[in-house]
Amino acid sequence: MGSRIENVIRTAVQTFATKPNGSFVNANVSHNMNILRQLLSEICPADDLGLTRYSGQPRFPLNLFSSKAAPVSYMEIFENQTVSIGIFVLKDGASIPLHDHVGMYGILKVLYGSLNVQSYSSIDLPGQTNSSIVHQPQYLKARRFPISCINEKDSPAVLSPSEHNLHTIWTVGGPASFLDILAPPYDPSGTLNGGEVRDCYYYSDVAGEDGMPSNSEIRLLKKTSCPPSFWCDSLTYCGPDIKHLQHELN
Ligand SMILES: [Fe+2]
């Protein structure tokens, strides 16, 4: 029997595998996502991901600290054309700016610390507003959800192509880390999926402009460049050996 993280990877690939026409091989995605969420809830960061705790920082593992200045680090665990699985680490006070996940499913499990997540669902509600700029391509209308504070005891949060598919994430009271499964993965160069580019775009919430009420849950988002305060470096995965999966599941 493989390791727990191997089981997570295999289940994620089975859950999100698609046929050439784009439909899922296993039709009941929400059921399979619940199985994945349960597996992630059982993940032990030390035993299953090799994240050993640092004696001086008992709440945070040494190998999630980056010596570099980047506010956020990413540890890739597995990626193929179906899913990307990795661990994000946010230094104390760091945030991931509002960004989108167009056409993606996602599962986010906090491993250490606490995070605030503010998510939005993109919507298209003709007639909802008289705004003219909302029809310009750099603008997006979205439903904003209340901020949710999640920690390692909480079940994994999920997003889908239609729900919670934009979000911003920031730390609460110290550094934090979460395991992230995205399907299909971002693919800014189009190398994973036959040239189809799937990029990440950043947004700012500009409700209050163009006559839209600023206290409404229906928000106007404007595409922006990546804020200069956000950049990401990489950390090396140090958990159970899963190299064979990269070959087997590609
Ligand atoms: Fe995200």
mmCIF file of N, CA, C and O in Angstrom, residues 86-171:
data_model
loop_
_atom_site.group_PDB
_atom_site.id
_atom_site.type_symbol
_atom_site.label_atom_id
_atom_site.label_comp_id
_atom_site.label_asym_id
_atom_site.label_seq_id
_atom_site.Cartn_x
_atom_site.Cartn_y
_atom_site.Cartn_z
ATOM 1 N N GLY A 86 0.293 20.996 -4.356
ATOM 2 C CA GLY A 86 1.459 21.607 -3.733
ATOM 3 C C GLY A 86 1.089 22.271 -2.425
ATOM 4 O O GLY A 86 -0.075 22.285 -2.016
ATOM 5 N N ILE A 87 2.112 22.819 -1.779
ATOM 6 C CA ILE A 87 1.915 23.457 -0.477
ATOM 7 C C ILE A 87 2.341 24.921 -0.585
ATOM 8 O O ILE A 87 3.461 25.223 -1.023
ATOM 9 N N PHE A 88 1.444 25.817 -0.215
ATOM 10 C CA PHE A 88 1.774 27.233 -0.120
ATOM 11 C C PHE A 88 2.136 27.558 1.327
ATOM 12 O O PHE A 88 1.494 27.063 2.261
ATOM 13 N N VAL A 89 3.147 28.392 1.481
ATOM 14 C CA VAL A 89 3.561 28.857 2.800
ATOM 15 C C VAL A 89 3.535 30.378 2.789
ATOM 16 O O VAL A 89 4.154 31.004 1.922
ATOM 17 N N LEU A 90 2.803 30.965 3.713
ATOM 18 C CA LEU A 90 2.711 32.426 3.802
ATOM 19 C C LEU A 90 3.423 32.884 5.063
ATOM 20 O O LEU A 90 3.122 32.392 6.170
ATOM 21 N N LYS A 91 4.376 33.791 4.897
ATOM 22 C CA LYS A 91 5.031 34.370 6.063
ATOM 23 C C LYS A 91 4.006 35.185 6.856
ATOM 24 O O LYS A 91 2.958 35.587 6.314
ATOM 25 N N ASP A 92 4.313 35.447 8.115
ATOM 26 C CA ASP A 92 3.414 36.241 8.957
ATOM 27 C C ASP A 92 3.093 37.567 8.270
ATOM 28 O O ASP A 92 4.007 38.294 7.862
ATOM 29 N N GLY A 93 1.832 37.866 8.090
ATOM 30 C CA GLY A 93 1.412 39.124 7.468
ATOM 31 C C GLY A 93 1.306 39.065 5.951
ATOM 32 O O GLY A 93 0.906 40.052 5.327
ATOM 33 N N ALA A 94 1.650 37.938 5.363
ATOM 34 C CA ALA A 94 1.621 37.841 3.890
ATOM 35 C C ALA A 94 0.203 37.570 3.390
ATOM 36 O O ALA A 94 -0.661 37.077 4.118
ATOM 37 N N SER A 95 -0.001 37.899 2.135
ATOM 38 C CA SER A 95 -1.297 37.612 1.522
ATOM 39 C C SER A 95 -1.098 37.190 0.073
ATOM 40 O O SER A 95 -0.092 37.545 -0.564
ATOM 41 N N ILE A 96 -2.057 36.432 -0.433
ATOM 42 C CA ILE A 96 -2.117 36.115 -1.860
ATOM 43 C C ILE A 96 -3.218 36.996 -2.426
ATOM 44 O O ILE A 96 -4.375 36.913 -1.984
ATOM 45 N N PRO A 97 -2.883 37.888 -3.368
ATOM 46 C CA PRO A 97 -3.885 38.841 -3.854
ATOM 47 C C PRO A 97 -5.056 38.158 -4.560
ATOM 48 O O PRO A 97 -4.948 36.992 -4.968
ATOM 49 N N LEU A 98 -6.131 38.920 -4.701
ATOM 50 C CA LEU A 98 -7.327 38.396 -5.366
ATOM 51 C C LEU A 98 -6.970 37.898 -6.776
ATOM 52 O O LEU A 98 -6.428 38.647 -7.584
ATOM 53 N N HIS A 99 -7.262 36.639 -7.034
ATOM 54 C CA HIS A 99 -6.924 36.024 -8.323
ATOM 55 C C HIS A 99 -8.010 35.035 -8.708
ATOM 56 O O HIS A 99 -8.838 34.652 -7.885
ATOM 57 N N ASP A 100 -7.987 34.604 -9.955
ATOM 58 C CA ASP A 100 -9.071 33.743 -10.447
ATOM 59 C C ASP A 100 -8.606 32.308 -10.697
ATOM 60 O O ASP A 100 -7.410 32.009 -10.739
ATOM 61 N N HIS A 101 -9.604 31.441 -10.821
ATOM 62 C CA HIS A 101 -9.382 30.027 -11.147
ATOM 63 C C HIS A 101 -10.403 29.655 -12.216
ATOM 64 O O HIS A 101 -11.341 28.888 -11.961
ATOM 65 N N VAL A 102 -10.225 30.198 -13.392
ATOM 66 C CA VAL A 102 -11.227 30.010 -14.444
ATOM 67 C C VAL A 102 -11.313 28.539 -14.849
ATOM 68 O O VAL A 102 -10.301 27.905 -15.179
ATOM 69 N N GLY A 103 -12.530 27.987 -14.781
ATOM 70 C CA GLY A 103 -12.755 26.613 -15.227
ATOM 71 C C GLY A 103 -12.129 25.552 -14.354
ATOM 72 O O GLY A 103 -11.995 24.403 -14.764
ATOM 73 N N MET A 104 -11.746 25.913 -13.130
ATOM 74 C CA MET A 104 -11.019 24.952 -12.285
ATOM 75 C C MET A 104 -11.842 24.494 -11.093
ATOM 76 O O MET A 104 -12.731 25.206 -10.610
ATOM 77 N N TYR A 105 -11.483 23.318 -10.598
ATOM 78 C CA TYR A 105 -11.885 22.856 -9.280
ATOM 79 C C TYR A 105 -10.682 23.023 -8.353
ATOM 80 O O TYR A 105 -9.535 22.940 -8.809
ATOM 81 N N GLY A 106 -10.961 23.238 -7.084
ATOM 82 C CA GLY A 106 -9.856 23.391 -6.146
ATOM 83 C C GLY A 106 -10.237 22.902 -4.760
ATOM 84 O O GLY A 106 -11.404 22.945 -4.374
ATOM 85 N N ILE A 107 -9.235 22.397 -4.047
ATOM 86 C CA ILE A 107 -9.426 21.988 -2.650
ATOM 87 C C ILE A 107 -8.249 22.550 -1.855
ATOM 88 O O ILE A 107 -7.090 22.402 -2.264
ATOM 89 N N LEU A 108 -8.560 23.201 -0.756
ATOM 90 C CA LEU A 108 -7.540 23.900 0.038
ATOM 91 C C LEU A 108 -7.619 23.393 1.474
ATOM 92 O O LEU A 108 -8.655 23.507 2.121
ATOM 93 N N LYS A 109 -6.526 22.789 1.950
ATOM 94 C CA LYS A 109 -6.496 22.257 3.326
ATOM 95 C C LYS A 109 -5.404 22.967 4.120
ATOM 96 O O LYS A 109 -4.222 22.881 3.762
ATOM 97 N N VAL A 110 -5.789 23.661 5.179
ATOM 98 C CA VAL A 110 -4.796 24.326 6.021
ATOM 99 C C VAL A 110 -3.996 23.276 6.783
ATOM 100 O O VAL A 110 -4.563 22.351 7.374
ATOM 101 N N LEU A 111 -2.665 23.415 6.737
ATOM 102 C CA LEU A 111 -1.785 22.486 7.454
ATOM 103 C C LEU A 111 -1.297 23.083 8.762
ATOM 104 O O LEU A 111 -1.164 22.388 9.771
ATOM 105 N N TYR A 112 -0.961 24.377 8.730
ATOM 106 C CA TYR A 112 -0.462 25.075 9.912
ATOM 107 C C TYR A 112 -1.012 26.490 9.932
ATOM 108 O O TYR A 112 -1.140 27.118 8.876
ATOM 109 N N GLY A 113 -1.303 26.980 11.122
ATOM 110 C CA GLY A 113 -1.703 28.373 11.266
ATOM 111 C C GLY A 113 -3.157 28.606 10.893
ATOM 112 O O GLY A 113 -3.944 27.667 10.720
ATOM 113 N N SER A 114 -3.494 29.890 10.755
ATOM 114 C CA SER A 114 -4.864 30.289 10.405
ATOM 115 C C SER A 114 -4.832 31.231 9.217
ATOM 116 O O SER A 114 -3.916 32.057 9.079
ATOM 117 N N LEU A 115 -5.845 31.107 8.382
ATOM 118 C CA LEU A 115 -5.927 31.939 7.179
ATOM 119 C C LEU A 115 -7.313 32.543 7.061
ATOM 120 O O LEU A 115 -8.318 31.881 7.367
ATOM 121 N N ASN A 116 -7.364 33.789 6.618
ATOM 122 C CA ASN A 116 -8.628 34.366 6.178
ATOM 123 C C ASN A 116 -8.742 34.159 4.678
ATOM 124 O O ASN A 116 -7.779 34.402 3.926
ATOM 125 N N VAL A 117 -9.922 33.722 4.254
ATOM 126 C CA VAL A 117 -10.186 33.549 2.820
ATOM 127 C C VAL A 117 -11.414 34.378 2.467
ATOM 128 O O VAL A 117 -12.468 34.227 3.087
ATOM 129 N N GLN A 118 -11.246 35.279 1.515
ATOM 130 C CA GLN A 118 -12.416 35.987 0.980
ATOM 131 C C GLN A 118 -12.597 35.510 -0.452
ATOM 132 O O GLN A 118 -11.712 35.691 -1.303
ATOM 133 N N SER A 119 -13.735 34.878 -0.696
ATOM 134 C CA SER A 119 -13.942 34.334 -2.032
ATOM 135 C C SER A 119 -15.092 35.028 -2.736
ATOM 136 O O SER A 119 -15.957 35.660 -2.103
ATOM 137 N N TYR A 120 -15.098 34.893 -4.046
ATOM 138 C CA TYR A 120 -16.112 35.467 -4.923
ATOM 139 C C TYR A 120 -16.516 34.398 -5.941
ATOM 140 O O TYR A 120 -15.714 33.534 -6.299
ATOM 141 N N SER A 121 -17.748 34.483 -6.397
ATOM 142 C CA SER A 121 -18.172 33.665 -7.541
ATOM 143 C C SER A 121 -18.435 34.604 -8.703
ATOM 144 O O SER A 121 -19.228 35.548 -8.565
ATOM 145 N N SER A 122 -17.797 34.344 -9.829
ATOM 146 C CA SER A 122 -18.053 35.197 -10.985
ATOM 147 C C SER A 122 -19.478 34.972 -11.467
ATOM 148 O O SER A 122 -19.994 33.845 -11.431
ATOM 149 N N ILE A 123 -20.126 36.040 -11.872
ATOM 150 C CA ILE A 123 -21.528 35.931 -12.285
ATOM 151 C C ILE A 123 -21.752 36.723 -13.564
ATOM 152 O O ILE A 123 -20.980 37.616 -13.904
ATOM 153 N N ASP A 124 -22.813 36.394 -14.214
ATOM 154 C CA ASP A 124 -23.222 37.160 -15.380
ATOM 155 C C ASP A 124 -24.716 37.384 -15.247
ATOM 156 O O ASP A 124 -25.513 36.493 -15.508
ATOM 157 N N LEU A 125 -25.079 38.543 -14.739
ATOM 158 C CA LEU A 125 -26.484 38.836 -14.494
ATOM 159 C C LEU A 125 -26.901 40.055 -15.311
ATOM 160 O O LEU A 125 -26.903 41.177 -14.824
ATOM 161 N N PRO A 126 -27.250 39.868 -16.574
ATOM 162 C CA PRO A 126 -27.643 41.010 -17.390
ATOM 163 C C PRO A 126 -28.810 41.744 -16.725
ATOM 164 O O PRO A 126 -29.730 41.115 -16.202
ATOM 165 N N GLY A 127 -28.744 43.057 -16.716
ATOM 166 C CA GLY A 127 -29.824 43.842 -16.140
ATOM 167 C C GLY A 127 -29.662 44.096 -14.656
ATOM 168 O O GLY A 127 -30.415 44.849 -14.065
ATOM 169 N N GLN A 128 -28.662 43.453 -14.013
ATOM 170 C CA GLN A 128 -28.455 43.648 -12.579
ATOM 171 C C GLN A 128 -27.981 45.074 -12.285
ATOM 172 O O GLN A 128 -28.241 45.619 -11.237
ATOM 173 N N THR A 129 -27.276 45.666 -13.238
ATOM 174 C CA THR A 129 -26.772 47.015 -13.036
ATOM 175 C C THR A 129 -26.851 47.768 -14.357
ATOM 176 O O THR A 129 -26.835 47.173 -15.427
ATOM 177 N N ASN A 130 -26.936 49.082 -14.245
ATOM 178 C CA ASN A 130 -26.912 49.899 -15.456
ATOM 179 C C ASN A 130 -25.482 50.197 -15.895
ATOM 180 O O ASN A 130 -25.259 50.897 -16.860
ATOM 181 N N SER A 131 -24.524 49.672 -15.147
ATOM 182 C CA SER A 131 -23.127 49.991 -15.432
ATOM 183 C C SER A 131 -22.766 49.668 -16.880
ATOM 184 O O SER A 131 -23.180 48.653 -17.423
ATOM 185 N N SER A 132 -21.993 50.551 -17.488
ATOM 186 C CA SER A 132 -21.524 50.272 -18.838
ATOM 187 C C SER A 132 -20.150 49.615 -18.812
ATOM 188 O O SER A 132 -19.842 48.780 -19.647
ATOM 189 N N ILE A 133 -19.329 49.955 -17.805
ATOM 190 C CA ILE A 133 -17.966 49.423 -17.821
ATOM 191 C C ILE A 133 -17.933 47.932 -17.510
ATOM 192 O O ILE A 133 -16.984 47.242 -17.834
ATOM 193 N N VAL A 134 -19.014 47.397 -16.896
ATOM 194 C CA VAL A 134 -18.990 45.988 -16.551
ATOM 195 C C VAL A 134 -18.909 45.100 -17.793
ATOM 196 O O VAL A 134 -18.511 43.946 -17.729
ATOM 197 N N HIS A 135 -19.260 45.647 -18.928
ATOM 198 C CA HIS A 135 -19.212 44.854 -20.154
ATOM 199 C C HIS A 135 -17.841 44.911 -20.824
ATOM 200 O O HIS A 135 -17.624 44.263 -21.834
ATOM 201 N N GLN A 136 -16.938 45.714 -20.267
ATOM 202 C CA GLN A 136 -15.593 45.747 -20.831
ATOM 203 C C GLN A 136 -14.819 44.519 -20.350
ATOM 204 O O GLN A 136 -15.034 44.049 -19.227
ATOM 205 N N PRO A 137 -13.914 43.991 -21.208
ATOM 206 C CA PRO A 137 -13.296 42.702 -20.882
ATOM 207 C C PRO A 137 -12.438 42.717 -19.623
ATOM 208 O O PRO A 137 -12.228 41.663 -19.023
ATOM 209 N N GLN A 138 -11.953 43.870 -19.209
ATOM 210 C CA GLN A 138 -11.113 43.870 -18.000
ATOM 211 C C GLN A 138 -11.929 43.893 -16.717
ATOM 212 O O GLN A 138 -11.373 43.894 -15.627
ATOM 213 N N TYR A 139 -13.264 43.923 -16.855
ATOM 214 C CA TYR A 139 -14.122 43.933 -15.670
ATOM 215 C C TYR A 139 -14.889 42.622 -15.560
ATOM 216 O O TYR A 139 -15.208 41.964 -16.554
ATOM 217 N N LEU A 140 -15.192 42.300 -14.307
ATOM 218 C CA LEU A 140 -15.912 41.069 -14.017
ATOM 219 C C LEU A 140 -16.895 41.365 -12.896
ATOM 220 O O LEU A 140 -16.559 42.066 -11.943
ATOM 221 N N LYS A 141 -18.105 40.857 -13.040
ATOM 222 C CA LYS A 141 -19.057 40.977 -11.951
ATOM 223 C C LYS A 141 -18.976 39.711 -11.110
ATOM 224 O O LYS A 141 -18.854 38.608 -11.651
ATOM 225 N N ALA A 142 -19.034 39.881 -9.784
ATOM 226 C CA ALA A 142 -18.879 38.702 -8.929
ATOM 227 C C ALA A 142 -19.661 38.868 -7.640
ATOM 228 O O ALA A 142 -19.847 39.988 -7.152
ATOM 229 N N ARG A 143 -20.109 37.731 -7.117
ATOM 230 C CA ARG A 143 -20.776 37.721 -5.814
ATOM 231 C C ARG A 143 -19.721 37.508 -4.734
ATOM 232 O O ARG A 143 -18.961 36.544 -4.786
ATOM 233 N N ARG A 144 -19.675 38.426 -3.768
ATOM 234 C CA ARG A 144 -18.657 38.324 -2.710
ATOM 235 C C ARG A 144 -19.238 37.587 -1.498
ATOM 236 O O ARG A 144 -20.339 37.876 -1.060
ATOM 237 N N PHE A 145 -18.461 36.645 -0.964
ATOM 238 C CA PHE A 145 -18.885 35.898 0.222
ATOM 239 C C PHE A 145 -18.192 36.467 1.465
ATOM 240 O O PHE A 145 -17.124 37.089 1.353
ATOM 241 N N PRO A 146 -18.771 36.276 2.633
ATOM 242 C CA PRO A 146 -18.127 36.758 3.865
ATOM 243 C C PRO A 146 -16.751 36.119 4.043
ATOM 244 O O PRO A 146 -16.522 34.984 3.593
ATOM 245 N N ILE A 147 -15.864 36.831 4.726
ATOM 246 C CA ILE A 147 -14.527 36.284 5.008
ATOM 247 C C ILE A 147 -14.683 35.062 5.907
ATOM 248 O O ILE A 147 -15.421 35.094 6.883
ATOM 249 N N SER A 148 -13.986 33.982 5.542
ATOM 250 C CA SER A 148 -14.008 32.837 6.455
ATOM 251 C C SER A 148 -12.594 32.589 6.965
ATOM 252 O O SER A 148 -11.624 32.642 6.211
ATOM 253 N N CYS A 149 -12.498 32.371 8.263
ATOM 254 C CA CYS A 149 -11.204 32.105 8.898
ATOM 255 C C CYS A 149 -11.091 30.597 9.085
ATOM 256 O O CYS A 149 -11.946 29.975 9.708
ATOM 257 N N ILE A 150 -10.060 30.010 8.484
ATOM 258 C CA ILE A 150 -9.923 28.552 8.555
ATOM 259 C C ILE A 150 -8.557 28.189 9.117
ATOM 260 O O ILE A 150 -7.568 28.905 8.922
ATOM 261 N N ASN A 151 -8.526 27.085 9.840
ATOM 262 C CA ASN A 151 -7.256 26.605 10.384
ATOM 263 C C ASN A 151 -7.139 25.097 10.167
ATOM 264 O O ASN A 151 -7.979 24.492 9.495
ATOM 265 N N GLU A 152 -6.095 24.513 10.773
ATOM 266 C CA GLU A 152 -5.799 23.099 10.486
ATOM 267 C C GLU A 152 -6.898 22.137 10.952
ATOM 268 O O GLU A 152 -6.947 21.001 10.508
ATOM 269 N N LYS A 153 -7.751 22.607 11.864
ATOM 270 C CA LYS A 153 -8.825 21.723 12.350
ATOM 271 C C LYS A 153 -10.019 21.699 11.397
ATOM 272 O O LYS A 153 -10.894 20.836 11.503
ATOM 273 N N ASP A 154 -10.087 22.660 10.493
ATOM 274 C CA ASP A 154 -11.251 22.769 9.610
ATOM 275 C C ASP A 154 -11.155 21.817 8.424
ATOM 276 O O ASP A 154 -10.062 21.486 7.964
ATOM 277 N N SER A 155 -12.335 21.401 7.934
ATOM 278 C CA SER A 155 -12.321 20.595 6.716
ATOM 279 C C SER A 155 -11.881 21.450 5.536
ATOM 280 O O SER A 155 -12.038 22.670 5.558
ATOM 281 N N PRO A 156 -11.346 20.801 4.524
ATOM 282 C CA PRO A 156 -10.831 21.549 3.373
ATOM 283 C C PRO A 156 -11.910 22.396 2.709
ATOM 284 O O PRO A 156 -13.063 21.985 2.598
ATOM 285 N N ALA A 157 -11.514 23.596 2.279
ATOM 286 C CA ALA A 157 -12.402 24.468 1.509
ATOM 287 C C ALA A 157 -12.351 24.045 0.044
ATOM 288 O O ALA A 157 -11.345 23.490 -0.417
ATOM 289 N N VAL A 158 -13.440 24.293 -0.675
ATOM 290 C CA VAL A 158 -13.486 23.887 -2.085
ATOM 291 C C VAL A 158 -13.895 25.058 -2.969
ATOM 292 O O VAL A 158 -14.546 26.000 -2.519
ATOM 293 N N LEU A 159 -13.487 24.984 -4.221
ATOM 294 C CA LEU A 159 -13.965 25.920 -5.236
ATOM 295 C C LEU A 159 -14.273 25.120 -6.490
ATOM 296 O O LEU A 159 -13.781 23.998 -6.665
ATOM 297 N N SER A 160 -15.108 25.689 -7.338
ATOM 298 C CA SER A 160 -15.492 25.011 -8.578
ATOM 299 C C SER A 160 -15.528 26.057 -9.692
ATOM 300 O O SER A 160 -15.418 27.255 -9.432
ATOM 301 N N PRO A 161 -15.709 25.622 -10.943
ATOM 302 C CA PRO A 161 -15.746 26.605 -12.034
ATOM 303 C C PRO A 161 -16.824 27.672 -11.841
ATOM 304 O O PRO A 161 -16.716 28.767 -12.390
ATOM 305 N N SER A 162 -17.861 27.372 -11.041
ATOM 306 C CA SER A 162 -18.934 28.364 -10.882
ATOM 307 C C SER A 162 -19.033 28.944 -9.480
ATOM 308 O O SER A 162 -19.705 29.949 -9.276
ATOM 309 N N GLU A 163 -18.392 28.352 -8.483
ATOM 310 C CA GLU A 163 -18.533 28.805 -7.099
ATOM 311 C C GLU A 163 -17.165 29.061 -6.462
ATOM 312 O O GLU A 163 -16.286 28.207 -6.526
ATOM 313 N N HIS A 164 -17.037 30.239 -5.850
ATOM 314 C CA HIS A 164 -15.824 30.603 -5.093
ATOM 315 C C HIS A 164 -14.576 30.555 -5.975
ATOM 316 O O HIS A 164 -13.489 30.239 -5.499
ATOM 317 N N ASN A 165 -14.745 30.864 -7.266
ATOM 318 C CA ASN A 165 -13.625 30.666 -8.198
ATOM 319 C C ASN A 165 -12.670 31.852 -8.287
ATOM 320 O O ASN A 165 -11.751 31.863 -9.106
ATOM 321 N N LEU A 166 -12.889 32.850 -7.423
ATOM 322 C CA LEU A 166 -11.872 33.897 -7.217
ATOM 323 C C LEU A 166 -11.688 34.019 -5.697
ATOM 324 O O LEU A 166 -12.653 33.883 -4.943
ATOM 325 N N HIS A 167 -10.455 34.265 -5.279
ATOM 326 C CA HIS A 167 -10.265 34.465 -3.841
ATOM 327 C C HIS A 167 -8.982 35.204 -3.544
ATOM 328 O O HIS A 167 -8.075 35.280 -4.370
ATOM 329 N N THR A 168 -8.970 35.769 -2.329
ATOM 330 C CA THR A 168 -7.755 36.340 -1.773
ATOM 331 C C THR A 168 -7.574 35.714 -0.397
ATOM 332 O O THR A 168 -8.550 35.407 0.290
ATOM 333 N N ILE A 169 -6.320 35.482 -0.024
ATOM 334 C CA ILE A 169 -6.017 34.700 1.178
ATOM 335 C C ILE A 169 -4.944 35.441 1.965
ATOM 336 O O ILE A 169 -3.953 35.887 1.385
ATOM 337 N N TRP A 170 -5.116 35.574 3.285
ATOM 338 C CA TRP A 170 -4.079 36.229 4.081
ATOM 339 C C TRP A 170 -3.979 35.576 5.462
ATOM 340 O O TRP A 170 -4.914 34.928 5.929
ATOM 341 N N THR A 171 -2.826 35.765 6.095
ATOM 342 C CA THR A 171 -2.559 35.092 7.370
ATOM 343 C C THR A 171 -3.286 35.781 8.517
ATOM 344 O O THR A 171 -3.601 36.970 8.459
#
